[in-house]
Amino acid sequence: MSGAHYGRAFAALQEGCPSDWAAYTRHAFVEGLRSGDLPREAFLHYLKQDYVFLVHFSRAWSLGVVKSETLDEMKVCAGTVDALVNHEMALHVQTCAEAGIDEEALFATREEIENLAYTRFVLDAGLQGDFLDLIAALAPCCFGYGEIGLRLADEAAEGTQYADWIATYSGADYQEAMQAVGTMFDAAIERRLGPDFLNSPRWAALQDRFTTATRLEVGFWDMGLRPA
Amino acid sequence: MSGAHYGRAFAALQEGCPSDWAAYTRHAFVEGLRSGDLPREAFLHYLKQDYVFLVHFSRAWSLGVVKSETLDEMKVCAGTVDALVNHEMALHVQTCAEAGIDEEALFATREEIENLAYTRFVLDAGLQGDFLDLIAALAPCCFGYGEIGLRLADEAAEGTQYADWIATYSGADYQEAMQAVGTMFDAAIERRLGPDFLNSPRWAALQDRFTTATRLEVGFWDMGLRPA
Amino acid sequence: MSGAHYGRAFAALQEGCPSDWAAYTRHAFVEGLRSGDLPREAFLHYLKQDYVFLVHFSRAWSLGVVKSETLDEMKVCAGTVDALVNHEMALHVQTCAEAGIDEEALFATREEIENLAYTRFVLDAGLQGDFLDLIAALAPCCFGYGEIGLRLADEAAEGTQYADWIATYSGADYQEAMQAVGTMFDAAIERRLGPDFLNSPRWAALQDRFTTATRLEVGFWDMGLRPA
Amino acid sequence: MSGAHYGRAFAALQEGCPSDWAAYTRHAFVEGLRSGDLPREAFLHYLKQDYVFLVHFSRAWSLGVVKSETLDEMKVCAGTVDALVNHEMALHVQTCAEAGIDEEALFATREEIENLAYTRFVLDAGLQGDFLDLIAALAPCCFGYGEIGLRLADEAAEGTQYADWIATYSGADYQEAMQAVGTMFDAAIERRLGPDFLNSPRWAALQDRFTTATRLEVGFWDMGLRPA
């Protein structure tokens, strides 16, 4: 994506699984957001699951603070938790409220397997590995939504009903937050693996975390399209 | 099940989700093991995934040692890790070796989503909660296989090709280990929730961990039947 | 303390270890802050160690987000991390900067054993137990500093050189944050142990976490008085 | 030590903190074990604390299973948990029983700060970092006791009352277990950092974990000599 620049590490990881990355960022669900043809029911299904996703995703970013080894890593992770809990989730709450679903109902949504699999995989990456293992598993969601947001801001059909969603992820707040995450991720990797990190013995394992999380994103969109 | 006695807590949890429990323990996959009609390909598919499952299940039981608060809890959890790593996995290794699949290939099996979802859910139950949260999520696999093993030992078709599998889970080693786990589980619950634990404010949350893990067992059998 | 009201659970825990609580909140170090007689060198020694303490304390509060089971628990824990990383640590940074110590030097301070023991004990309470085990270990620092701050705001010698420290912990920001923590702590306990939580079988273990952390606070002040 | 060969990584880490290593392995407590002049009271004080140490050390080795990424890593960690829980702790139980202290009393021993600091530091190394961070913090105890055992087996005064202790750590069981740990540690490091691991950007952080744990060993012996 010419419009999305979130650092060296992300660029390499994305290029390390091109077909999975395309399956995720060019998924039929995404194209439905772009054209506006995505059925509202599918969007609400997705939004309710995504709310619960963000709860556990916030837990995973908080685990990032637990695993940080520099003040900068701590601050970026803590800032992301704040952005998730106090801003990104607000879009979901507001959109769902308009559809008559309150936040307590959202919080109590029963997770479908694709949702549960994804967040628990990320949390376990943090339990099993170090800060890099965790961030590599968090990255596809963060940067992928940024990339999708920017593309759809360019390509979306005029007057699409999903303009708010697109505006959230293409907006300056989200993009700047993701650039900060990307800068921190590069620094975290160089600190542990050196500047030639692509040739580190650990790189394949980090790519594996990233690729698996990318596949789990594909599953998440599939779930969105499935009748609830 | 008249044949399966693994303690008060397990009995209550199983009765707390009767339809999910039946969907798991009477699944078409299980009936295929009983009759011997389960296609060998499906069994090998399951066995490879189950090997990787046991790797992460051993990690989860080890997390049980980390979370133990009594010497007895530690010993039962550590003993279960030993039984899993050094005995139960051996059946898989041997059966797969006969089918030309060596242990390194087994260890490298790519996890399917139902498999990944299950073990990571259990590990996160341990990260998020306490010893009871973890054991409640571990219980359906442990006790369910014991119950299935005992039933199939009674009901299996003569000469079924799955006699070894049935013998493993109905055998004295497995049954005694599960009785020890059940006794420890009851003691762990009474220690933290008191003798009237069914009326503890935490019971619903523990039931929820158990019920979710039971549903993930159903998904695991579904995966087994799906062409690999 | 008549001035400090942080909820039922805290009141009970504090009353559960009266001599340890007094040893902590009436320590010679605290009395030196009150009178202004604490040598500046001891204060700076304490402040540098406390900066590193707050790094790990922020990690522990972030682990609180990981272990939360309600949206409210998540928000209070995430808010506390933000307050620690972006506000409380700022006092240390500013005071130390005035003494010629920059933040990178602070971050690299070698932890003394009393410091290391305390924060790692809290983090392990979270790894071993559930949300309550973690909060019980976090509580003495949070509420004790609030209580000390309020008392010293009343009793401090006029013109004491430690007026900034006292103002930080007696100030509305800190006091309101601690009241929010106290309210959340009570709710978290009732949710898991019921309204009669003092008679829960788990209460002794929670008291034990609190008492041990209180003793570790005493050690921390002792460390402050020891020549660096 | 000419007699102690536990691999390349351990040799490098030990050489990376020579004065701390000597302070640990040549501590007055150790020399008292060698000469037999260590007061029995000090030995029992140490033994009770060490029993609780081993409880948490077993938790830390179990966390090693949770963090393993190969089957071999899992097996060595699980085997070490078994050796600790079922063998090494038995010496403590037996010796203390002879002195009239039963195992339940041992388990309930109140940890002194040097003890608590050490084990929680190791557990947090595992929570914060990856498998290597954890093993680097576990290593000084494992290999140091092996080295001390071998030296004292050579140098101990004839008829020393501490012959059983020396025999445990110089014996073939302990030495072979530590050689297996050393071999696994080297393989784990090479797998993640490459054969030139001493020049990895992470080496300084691993050395830091090892050095801190070595200093905490010194504190543990100091505690042993302090009147209980």
mmCIF file with all atom_site columns, C-alpha atoms in Angstrom, chain D residues 44-214:
data_model
loop_
_atom_site.group_PDB
_atom_site.id
_atom_site.type_symbol
_atom_site.label_atom_id
_atom_site.label_alt_id
_atom_site.label_comp_id
_atom_site.label_asym_id
_atom_site.label_entity_id
_atom_site.label_seq_id
_atom_site.pdbx_PDB_ins_code
_atom_site.Cartn_x
_atom_site.Cartn_y
_atom_site.Cartn_z
_atom_site.occupancy
_atom_site.B_iso_or_equiv
_atom_site.pdbx_formal_charge
_atom_site.auth_seq_id
_atom_site.auth_comp_id
_atom_site.auth_asym_id
_atom_site.auth_atom_id
_atom_site.pdbx_PDB_model_num
ATOM 1   C CA . LEU D 1 44  ? 17.985 -25.620 59.573 1.00 0.00 ? 44  LEU D CA 1
ATOM 2   C CA . HIS D 1 45  ? 17.105 -21.957 59.089 1.00 0.00 ? 45  HIS D CA 1
ATOM 3   C CA . TYR D 1 46  ? 18.427 -22.196 55.548 1.00 0.00 ? 46  TYR D CA 1
ATOM 4   C CA . LEU D 1 47  ? 16.723 -25.540 54.937 1.00 0.00 ? 47  LEU D CA 1
ATOM 5   C CA . LYS D 1 48  ? 13.278 -24.295 55.907 1.00 0.00 ? 48  LYS D CA 1
ATOM 6   C CA . GLN D 1 49  ? 13.624 -21.237 53.726 1.00 0.00 ? 49  GLN D CA 1
ATOM 7   C CA . ASP D 1 50  ? 15.046 -23.368 50.931 1.00 0.00 ? 50  ASP D CA 1
ATOM 8   C CA . TYR D 1 51  ? 12.032 -25.673 51.074 1.00 0.00 ? 51  TYR D CA 1
ATOM 9   C CA . VAL D 1 52  ? 9.755  -22.720 50.318 1.00 0.00 ? 52  VAL D CA 1
ATOM 10  C CA . PHE D 1 53  ? 12.277 -21.560 47.752 1.00 0.00 ? 53  PHE D CA 1
ATOM 11  C CA . LEU D 1 54  ? 11.949 -24.911 45.996 1.00 0.00 ? 54  LEU D CA 1
ATOM 12  C CA . VAL D 1 55  ? 8.148  -24.603 45.957 1.00 0.00 ? 55  VAL D CA 1
ATOM 13  C CA . HIS D 1 56  ? 8.400  -21.367 43.980 1.00 0.00 ? 56  HIS D CA 1
ATOM 14  C CA . PHE D 1 57  ? 11.394 -22.605 42.002 1.00 0.00 ? 57  PHE D CA 1
ATOM 15  C CA . SER D 1 58  ? 9.196  -25.512 40.863 1.00 0.00 ? 58  SER D CA 1
ATOM 16  C CA . ARG D 1 59  ? 6.553  -22.995 39.843 1.00 0.00 ? 59  ARG D CA 1
ATOM 17  C CA . ALA D 1 60  ? 9.228  -21.185 37.819 1.00 0.00 ? 60  ALA D CA 1
ATOM 18  C CA . TRP D 1 61  ? 10.410 -24.362 36.068 1.00 0.00 ? 61  TRP D CA 1
ATOM 19  C CA . SER D 1 62  ? 6.761  -25.116 35.302 1.00 0.00 ? 62  SER D CA 1
ATOM 20  C CA . LEU D 1 63  ? 6.518  -21.683 33.755 1.00 0.00 ? 63  LEU D CA 1
ATOM 21  C CA . GLY D 1 64  ? 9.424  -22.929 31.644 1.00 0.00 ? 64  GLY D CA 1
ATOM 22  C CA . VAL D 1 65  ? 7.129  -25.613 30.191 1.00 0.00 ? 65  VAL D CA 1
ATOM 23  C CA . VAL D 1 66  ? 4.542  -22.898 29.451 1.00 0.00 ? 66  VAL D CA 1
ATOM 24  C CA . LYS D 1 67  ? 7.199  -20.894 27.600 1.00 0.00 ? 67  LYS D CA 1
ATOM 25  C CA . SER D 1 68  ? 8.898  -23.765 25.754 1.00 0.00 ? 68  SER D CA 1
ATOM 26  C CA . GLU D 1 69  ? 8.934  -23.731 21.963 1.00 0.00 ? 69  GLU D CA 1
ATOM 27  C CA . THR D 1 70  ? 10.367 -27.199 21.318 1.00 0.00 ? 70  THR D CA 1
ATOM 28  C CA . LEU D 1 71  ? 9.523  -30.658 22.577 1.00 0.00 ? 71  LEU D CA 1
ATOM 29  C CA . ASP D 1 72  ? 13.002 -30.973 24.051 1.00 0.00 ? 72  ASP D CA 1
ATOM 30  C CA . GLU D 1 73  ? 12.624 -27.737 26.023 1.00 0.00 ? 73  GLU D CA 1
ATOM 31  C CA . MET D 1 74  ? 9.296  -28.994 27.376 1.00 0.00 ? 74  MET D CA 1
ATOM 32  C CA . LYS D 1 75  ? 10.721 -32.357 28.390 1.00 0.00 ? 75  LYS D CA 1
ATOM 33  C CA . VAL D 1 76  ? 13.758 -30.939 30.196 1.00 0.00 ? 76  VAL D CA 1
ATOM 34  C CA . CYS D 1 77  ? 11.642 -28.398 32.077 1.00 0.00 ? 77  CYS D CA 1
ATOM 35  C CA . ALA D 1 78  ? 8.967  -30.953 32.991 1.00 0.00 ? 78  ALA D CA 1
ATOM 36  C CA . GLY D 1 79  ? 11.674 -33.393 34.094 1.00 0.00 ? 79  GLY D CA 1
ATOM 37  C CA . THR D 1 80  ? 13.234 -30.731 36.298 1.00 0.00 ? 80  THR D CA 1
ATOM 38  C CA . VAL D 1 81  ? 9.881  -29.995 37.959 1.00 0.00 ? 81  VAL D CA 1
ATOM 39  C CA . ASP D 1 82  ? 9.547  -33.705 38.691 1.00 0.00 ? 82  ASP D CA 1
ATOM 40  C CA . ALA D 1 83  ? 13.104 -33.869 40.097 1.00 0.00 ? 83  ALA D CA 1
ATOM 41  C CA . LEU D 1 84  ? 12.457 -30.841 42.311 1.00 0.00 ? 84  LEU D CA 1
ATOM 42  C CA . VAL D 1 85  ? 9.032  -31.843 43.610 1.00 0.00 ? 85  VAL D CA 1
ATOM 43  C CA . ASN D 1 86  ? 9.696  -35.534 43.996 1.00 0.00 ? 86  ASN D CA 1
ATOM 44  C CA . HIS D 1 87  ? 13.412 -35.745 44.816 1.00 0.00 ? 87  HIS D CA 1
ATOM 45  C CA . GLU D 1 88  ? 15.286 -32.580 45.837 1.00 0.00 ? 88  GLU D CA 1
ATOM 46  C CA . MET D 1 89  ? 12.538 -31.476 48.234 1.00 0.00 ? 89  MET D CA 1
ATOM 47  C CA . ALA D 1 90  ? 12.623 -34.941 49.809 1.00 0.00 ? 90  ALA D CA 1
ATOM 48  C CA . LEU D 1 91  ? 16.073 -34.275 51.285 1.00 0.00 ? 91  LEU D CA 1
ATOM 49  C CA . HIS D 1 92  ? 14.703 -31.178 52.985 1.00 0.00 ? 92  HIS D CA 1
ATOM 50  C CA . VAL D 1 93  ? 11.637 -32.998 54.230 1.00 0.00 ? 93  VAL D CA 1
ATOM 51  C CA . GLN D 1 94  ? 13.697 -35.861 55.655 1.00 0.00 ? 94  GLN D CA 1
ATOM 52  C CA . THR D 1 95  ? 16.349 -33.686 57.291 1.00 0.00 ? 95  THR D CA 1
ATOM 53  C CA . CYS D 1 96  ? 13.725 -31.392 58.781 1.00 0.00 ? 96  CYS D CA 1
ATOM 54  C CA . ALA D 1 97  ? 11.643 -34.376 59.965 1.00 0.00 ? 97  ALA D CA 1
ATOM 55  C CA . GLU D 1 98  ? 14.700 -35.579 61.879 1.00 0.00 ? 98  GLU D CA 1
ATOM 56  C CA . ALA D 1 99  ? 14.726 -32.133 63.529 1.00 0.00 ? 99  ALA D CA 1
ATOM 57  C CA . GLY D 1 100 ? 11.008 -32.426 64.356 1.00 0.00 ? 100 GLY D CA 1
ATOM 58  C CA . ILE D 1 101 ? 9.634  -30.177 61.588 1.00 0.00 ? 101 ILE D CA 1
ATOM 59  C CA . ASP D 1 102 ? 6.930  -31.780 59.433 1.00 0.00 ? 102 ASP D CA 1
ATOM 60  C CA . GLU D 1 103 ? 6.213  -30.987 55.778 1.00 0.00 ? 103 GLU D CA 1
ATOM 61  C CA . GLU D 1 104 ? 3.083  -28.952 56.442 1.00 0.00 ? 104 GLU D CA 1
ATOM 62  C CA . ALA D 1 105 ? 5.064  -26.722 58.778 1.00 0.00 ? 105 ALA D CA 1
ATOM 63  C CA . LEU D 1 106 ? 7.738  -26.445 56.104 1.00 0.00 ? 106 LEU D CA 1
ATOM 64  C CA . PHE D 1 107 ? 5.202  -25.432 53.441 1.00 0.00 ? 107 PHE D CA 1
ATOM 65  C CA . ALA D 1 108 ? 3.837  -22.764 55.795 1.00 0.00 ? 108 ALA D CA 1
ATOM 66  C CA . THR D 1 109 ? 7.258  -21.263 56.630 1.00 0.00 ? 109 THR D CA 1
ATOM 67  C CA . ARG D 1 110 ? 7.096  -17.488 56.365 1.00 0.00 ? 110 ARG D CA 1
ATOM 68  C CA . GLU D 1 111 ? 9.416  -16.410 53.589 1.00 0.00 ? 111 GLU D CA 1
ATOM 69  C CA . GLU D 1 112 ? 12.129 -13.943 54.485 1.00 0.00 ? 112 GLU D CA 1
ATOM 70  C CA . ILE D 1 113 ? 12.696 -11.088 52.102 1.00 0.00 ? 113 ILE D CA 1
ATOM 71  C CA . GLU D 1 114 ? 15.823 -12.518 50.448 1.00 0.00 ? 114 GLU D CA 1
ATOM 72  C CA . ASN D 1 115 ? 13.918 -15.688 49.671 1.00 0.00 ? 115 ASN D CA 1
ATOM 73  C CA . LEU D 1 116 ? 10.809 -13.970 48.385 1.00 0.00 ? 116 LEU D CA 1
ATOM 74  C CA . ALA D 1 117 ? 12.836 -11.515 46.303 1.00 0.00 ? 117 ALA D CA 1
ATOM 75  C CA . TYR D 1 118 ? 14.722 -14.263 44.542 1.00 0.00 ? 118 TYR D CA 1
ATOM 76  C CA . THR D 1 119 ? 11.898 -16.540 43.453 1.00 0.00 ? 119 THR D CA 1
ATOM 77  C CA . ARG D 1 120 ? 9.551  -13.737 42.452 1.00 0.00 ? 120 ARG D CA 1
ATOM 78  C CA . PHE D 1 121 ? 12.334 -12.152 40.412 1.00 0.00 ? 121 PHE D CA 1
ATOM 79  C CA . VAL D 1 122 ? 12.758 -15.432 38.530 1.00 0.00 ? 122 VAL D CA 1
ATOM 80  C CA . LEU D 1 123 ? 9.012  -15.848 37.972 1.00 0.00 ? 123 LEU D CA 1
ATOM 81  C CA . ASP D 1 124 ? 8.737  -12.295 36.680 1.00 0.00 ? 124 ASP D CA 1
ATOM 82  C CA . ALA D 1 125 ? 11.666 -12.859 34.325 1.00 0.00 ? 125 ALA D CA 1
ATOM 83  C CA . GLY D 1 126 ? 9.423  -15.500 32.769 1.00 0.00 ? 126 GLY D CA 1
ATOM 84  C CA . LEU D 1 127 ? 6.357  -13.287 32.716 1.00 0.00 ? 127 LEU D CA 1
ATOM 85  C CA . GLN D 1 128 ? 8.190  -10.307 31.266 1.00 0.00 ? 128 GLN D CA 1
ATOM 86  C CA . GLY D 1 129 ? 10.513 -12.040 28.835 1.00 0.00 ? 129 GLY D CA 1
ATOM 87  C CA . ASP D 1 130 ? 10.754 -15.258 26.854 1.00 0.00 ? 130 ASP D CA 1
ATOM 88  C CA . PHE D 1 131 ? 12.121 -18.725 27.591 1.00 0.00 ? 131 PHE D CA 1
ATOM 89  C CA . LEU D 1 132 ? 15.726 -17.449 27.590 1.00 0.00 ? 132 LEU D CA 1
ATOM 90  C CA . ASP D 1 133 ? 15.008 -14.679 30.085 1.00 0.00 ? 133 ASP D CA 1
ATOM 91  C CA . LEU D 1 134 ? 13.524 -17.255 32.416 1.00 0.00 ? 134 LEU D CA 1
ATOM 92  C CA . ILE D 1 135 ? 16.319 -19.811 32.043 1.00 0.00 ? 135 ILE D CA 1
ATOM 93  C CA . ALA D 1 136 ? 18.989 -17.127 32.506 1.00 0.00 ? 136 ALA D CA 1
ATOM 94  C CA . ALA D 1 137 ? 17.395 -16.298 35.858 1.00 0.00 ? 137 ALA D CA 1
ATOM 95  C CA . LEU D 1 138 ? 17.051 -19.981 36.816 1.00 0.00 ? 138 LEU D CA 1
ATOM 96  C CA . ALA D 1 139 ? 20.629 -20.829 35.872 1.00 0.00 ? 139 ALA D CA 1
ATOM 97  C CA . PRO D 1 140 ? 22.682 -19.518 38.833 1.00 0.00 ? 140 PRO D CA 1
ATOM 98  C CA . CYS D 1 141 ? 20.856 -21.726 41.317 1.00 0.00 ? 141 CYS D CA 1
ATOM 99  C CA . CYS D 1 142 ? 20.956 -24.828 39.133 1.00 0.00 ? 142 CYS D CA 1
ATOM 100 C CA . PHE D 1 143 ? 24.552 -24.658 37.988 1.00 0.00 ? 143 PHE D CA 1
ATOM 101 C CA . GLY D 1 144 ? 25.940 -22.948 41.083 1.00 0.00 ? 144 GLY D CA 1
ATOM 102 C CA . TYR D 1 145 ? 24.720 -25.719 43.365 1.00 0.00 ? 145 TYR D CA 1
ATOM 103 C CA . GLY D 1 146 ? 26.208 -28.226 40.923 1.00 0.00 ? 146 GLY D CA 1
ATOM 104 C CA . GLU D 1 147 ? 29.544 -26.452 41.007 1.00 0.00 ? 147 GLU D CA 1
ATOM 105 C CA . ILE D 1 148 ? 29.504 -26.073 44.799 1.00 0.00 ? 148 ILE D CA 1
ATOM 106 C CA . GLY D 1 149 ? 28.513 -29.720 45.218 1.00 0.00 ? 149 GLY D CA 1
ATOM 107 C CA . LEU D 1 150 ? 31.403 -30.938 43.087 1.00 0.00 ? 150 LEU D CA 1
ATOM 108 C CA . ARG D 1 151 ? 33.938 -28.729 44.828 1.00 0.00 ? 151 ARG D CA 1
ATOM 109 C CA . LEU D 1 152 ? 32.798 -29.672 48.320 1.00 0.00 ? 152 LEU D CA 1
ATOM 110 C CA . ALA D 1 153 ? 32.796 -33.370 47.393 1.00 0.00 ? 153 ALA D CA 1
ATOM 111 C CA . ASP D 1 154 ? 36.530 -32.877 46.808 1.00 0.00 ? 154 ASP D CA 1
ATOM 112 C CA . GLU D 1 155 ? 37.324 -30.464 49.589 1.00 0.00 ? 155 GLU D CA 1
ATOM 113 C CA . ALA D 1 156 ? 34.938 -31.177 52.472 1.00 0.00 ? 156 ALA D CA 1
ATOM 114 C CA . ALA D 1 157 ? 36.328 -32.038 55.871 1.00 0.00 ? 157 ALA D CA 1
ATOM 115 C CA . GLU D 1 158 ? 36.116 -35.730 56.585 1.00 0.00 ? 158 GLU D CA 1
ATOM 116 C CA . GLY D 1 159 ? 33.033 -36.672 58.550 1.00 0.00 ? 159 GLY D CA 1
ATOM 117 C CA . THR D 1 160 ? 31.378 -33.259 58.040 1.00 0.00 ? 160 THR D CA 1
ATOM 118 C CA . GLN D 1 161 ? 27.813 -33.227 59.307 1.00 0.00 ? 161 GLN D CA 1
ATOM 119 C CA . TYR D 1 162 ? 26.756 -31.836 55.924 1.00 0.00 ? 162 TYR D CA 1
ATOM 120 C CA . ALA D 1 163 ? 27.817 -34.872 53.909 1.00 0.00 ? 163 ALA D CA 1
ATOM 121 C CA . ASP D 1 164 ? 24.221 -35.598 52.843 1.00 0.00 ? 164 ASP D CA 1
ATOM 122 C CA . TRP D 1 165 ? 23.766 -32.104 51.451 1.00 0.00 ? 165 TRP D CA 1
ATOM 123 C CA . ILE D 1 166 ? 27.063 -32.367 49.578 1.00 0.00 ? 166 ILE D CA 1
ATOM 124 C CA . ALA D 1 167 ? 26.194 -35.848 48.301 1.00 0.00 ? 167 ALA D CA 1
ATOM 125 C CA . THR D 1 168 ? 22.871 -34.580 46.920 1.00 0.00 ? 168 THR D CA 1
ATOM 126 C CA . TYR D 1 169 ? 24.402 -31.856 44.784 1.00 0.00 ? 169 TYR D CA 1
ATOM 127 C CA . SER D 1 170 ? 27.585 -33.689 43.797 1.00 0.00 ? 170 SER D CA 1
ATOM 128 C CA . GLY D 1 171 ? 25.730 -36.920 43.085 1.00 0.00 ? 171 GLY D CA 1
ATOM 129 C CA . ALA D 1 172 ? 25.224 -38.370 39.628 1.00 0.00 ? 172 ALA D CA 1
ATOM 130 C CA . ASP D 1 173 ? 21.469 -37.664 39.601 1.00 0.00 ? 173 ASP D CA 1
ATOM 131 C CA . TYR D 1 174 ? 21.883 -33.950 40.184 1.00 0.00 ? 174 TYR D CA 1
ATOM 132 C CA . GLN D 1 175 ? 24.946 -33.613 37.959 1.00 0.00 ? 175 GLN D CA 1
ATOM 133 C CA . GLU D 1 176 ? 23.349 -35.450 35.054 1.00 0.00 ? 176 GLU D CA 1
ATOM 134 C CA . ALA D 1 177 ? 20.180 -33.406 35.383 1.00 0.00 ? 177 ALA D CA 1
ATOM 135 C CA . MET D 1 178 ? 22.222 -30.204 35.282 1.00 0.00 ? 178 MET D CA 1
ATOM 136 C CA . GLN D 1 179 ? 24.180 -31.381 32.270 1.00 0.00 ? 179 GLN D CA 1
ATOM 137 C CA . ALA D 1 180 ? 20.876 -31.989 30.509 1.00 0.00 ? 180 ALA D CA 1
ATOM 138 C CA . VAL D 1 181 ? 19.729 -28.510 31.495 1.00 0.00 ? 181 VAL D CA 1
ATOM 139 C CA . GLY D 1 182 ? 23.011 -27.028 30.243 1.00 0.00 ? 182 GLY D CA 1
ATOM 140 C CA . THR D 1 183 ? 22.739 -28.808 26.897 1.00 0.00 ? 183 THR D CA 1
ATOM 141 C CA . MET D 1 184 ? 19.132 -27.696 26.499 1.00 0.00 ? 184 MET D CA 1
ATOM 142 C CA . PHE D 1 185 ? 20.031 -24.121 27.493 1.00 0.00 ? 185 PHE D CA 1
ATOM 143 C CA . ASP D 1 186 ? 22.772 -23.953 24.833 1.00 0.00 ? 186 ASP D CA 1
ATOM 144 C CA . ALA D 1 187 ? 20.385 -25.304 22.205 1.00 0.00 ? 187 ALA D CA 1
ATOM 145 C CA . ALA D 1 188 ? 17.616 -22.899 23.260 1.00 0.00 ? 188 ALA D CA 1
ATOM 146 C CA . ILE D 1 189 ? 19.994 -19.953 22.986 1.00 0.00 ? 189 ILE D CA 1
ATOM 147 C CA . GLU D 1 190 ? 21.412 -20.978 19.619 1.00 0.00 ? 190 GLU D CA 1
ATOM 148 C CA . ARG D 1 191 ? 17.935 -21.545 18.281 1.00 0.00 ? 191 ARG D CA 1
ATOM 149 C CA . ARG D 1 192 ? 16.925 -17.967 19.128 1.00 0.00 ? 192 ARG D CA 1
ATOM 150 C CA . LEU D 1 193 ? 20.191 -15.985 19.009 1.00 0.00 ? 193 LEU D CA 1
ATOM 151 C CA . GLY D 1 194 ? 22.341 -18.025 16.616 1.00 0.00 ? 194 GLY D CA 1
ATOM 152 C CA . PRO D 1 195 ? 25.732 -19.659 17.205 1.00 0.00 ? 195 PRO D CA 1
ATOM 153 C CA . ASP D 1 196 ? 27.411 -16.272 17.785 1.00 0.00 ? 196 ASP D CA 1
ATOM 154 C CA . PHE D 1 197 ? 25.072 -15.552 20.689 1.00 0.00 ? 197 PHE D CA 1
ATOM 155 C CA . LEU D 1 198 ? 27.657 -13.652 22.726 1.00 0.00 ? 198 LEU D CA 1
ATOM 156 C CA . ASN D 1 199 ? 27.419 -10.874 20.153 1.00 0.00 ? 199 ASN D CA 1
ATOM 157 C CA . SER D 1 200 ? 23.634 -10.812 20.098 1.00 0.00 ? 200 SER D CA 1
ATOM 158 C CA . PRO D 1 201 ? 22.028 -7.491  21.130 1.00 0.00 ? 201 PRO D CA 1
ATOM 159 C CA . ARG D 1 202 ? 20.112 -9.458  23.770 1.00 0.00 ? 202 ARG D CA 1
ATOM 160 C CA . TRP D 1 203 ? 23.168 -10.881 25.484 1.00 0.00 ? 203 TRP D CA 1
ATOM 161 C CA . ALA D 1 204 ? 23.595 -7.971  27.911 1.00 0.00 ? 204 ALA D CA 1
ATOM 162 C CA . ALA D 1 205 ? 19.991 -8.354  29.096 1.00 0.00 ? 205 ALA D CA 1
ATOM 163 C CA . LEU D 1 206 ? 20.437 -12.099 29.644 1.00 0.00 ? 206 LEU D CA 1
ATOM 164 C CA . GLN D 1 207 ? 23.685 -11.450 31.509 1.00 0.00 ? 207 GLN D CA 1
ATOM 165 C CA . ASP D 1 208 ? 21.792 -8.959  33.635 1.00 0.00 ? 208 ASP D CA 1
ATOM 166 C CA . ARG D 1 209 ? 19.140 -11.543 34.570 1.00 0.00 ? 209 ARG D CA 1
ATOM 167 C CA . PHE D 1 210 ? 21.909 -14.023 35.452 1.00 0.00 ? 210 PHE D CA 1
ATOM 168 C CA . THR D 1 211 ? 23.953 -11.496 37.443 1.00 0.00 ? 211 THR D CA 1
ATOM 169 C CA . THR D 1 212 ? 20.950 -10.299 39.428 1.00 0.00 ? 212 THR D CA 1
ATOM 170 C CA . ALA D 1 213 ? 19.979 -13.876 40.259 1.00 0.00 ? 213 ALA D CA 1
ATOM 171 C CA . THR D 1 214 ? 23.564 -14.577 41.335 1.00 0.00 ? 214 THR D CA 1
#
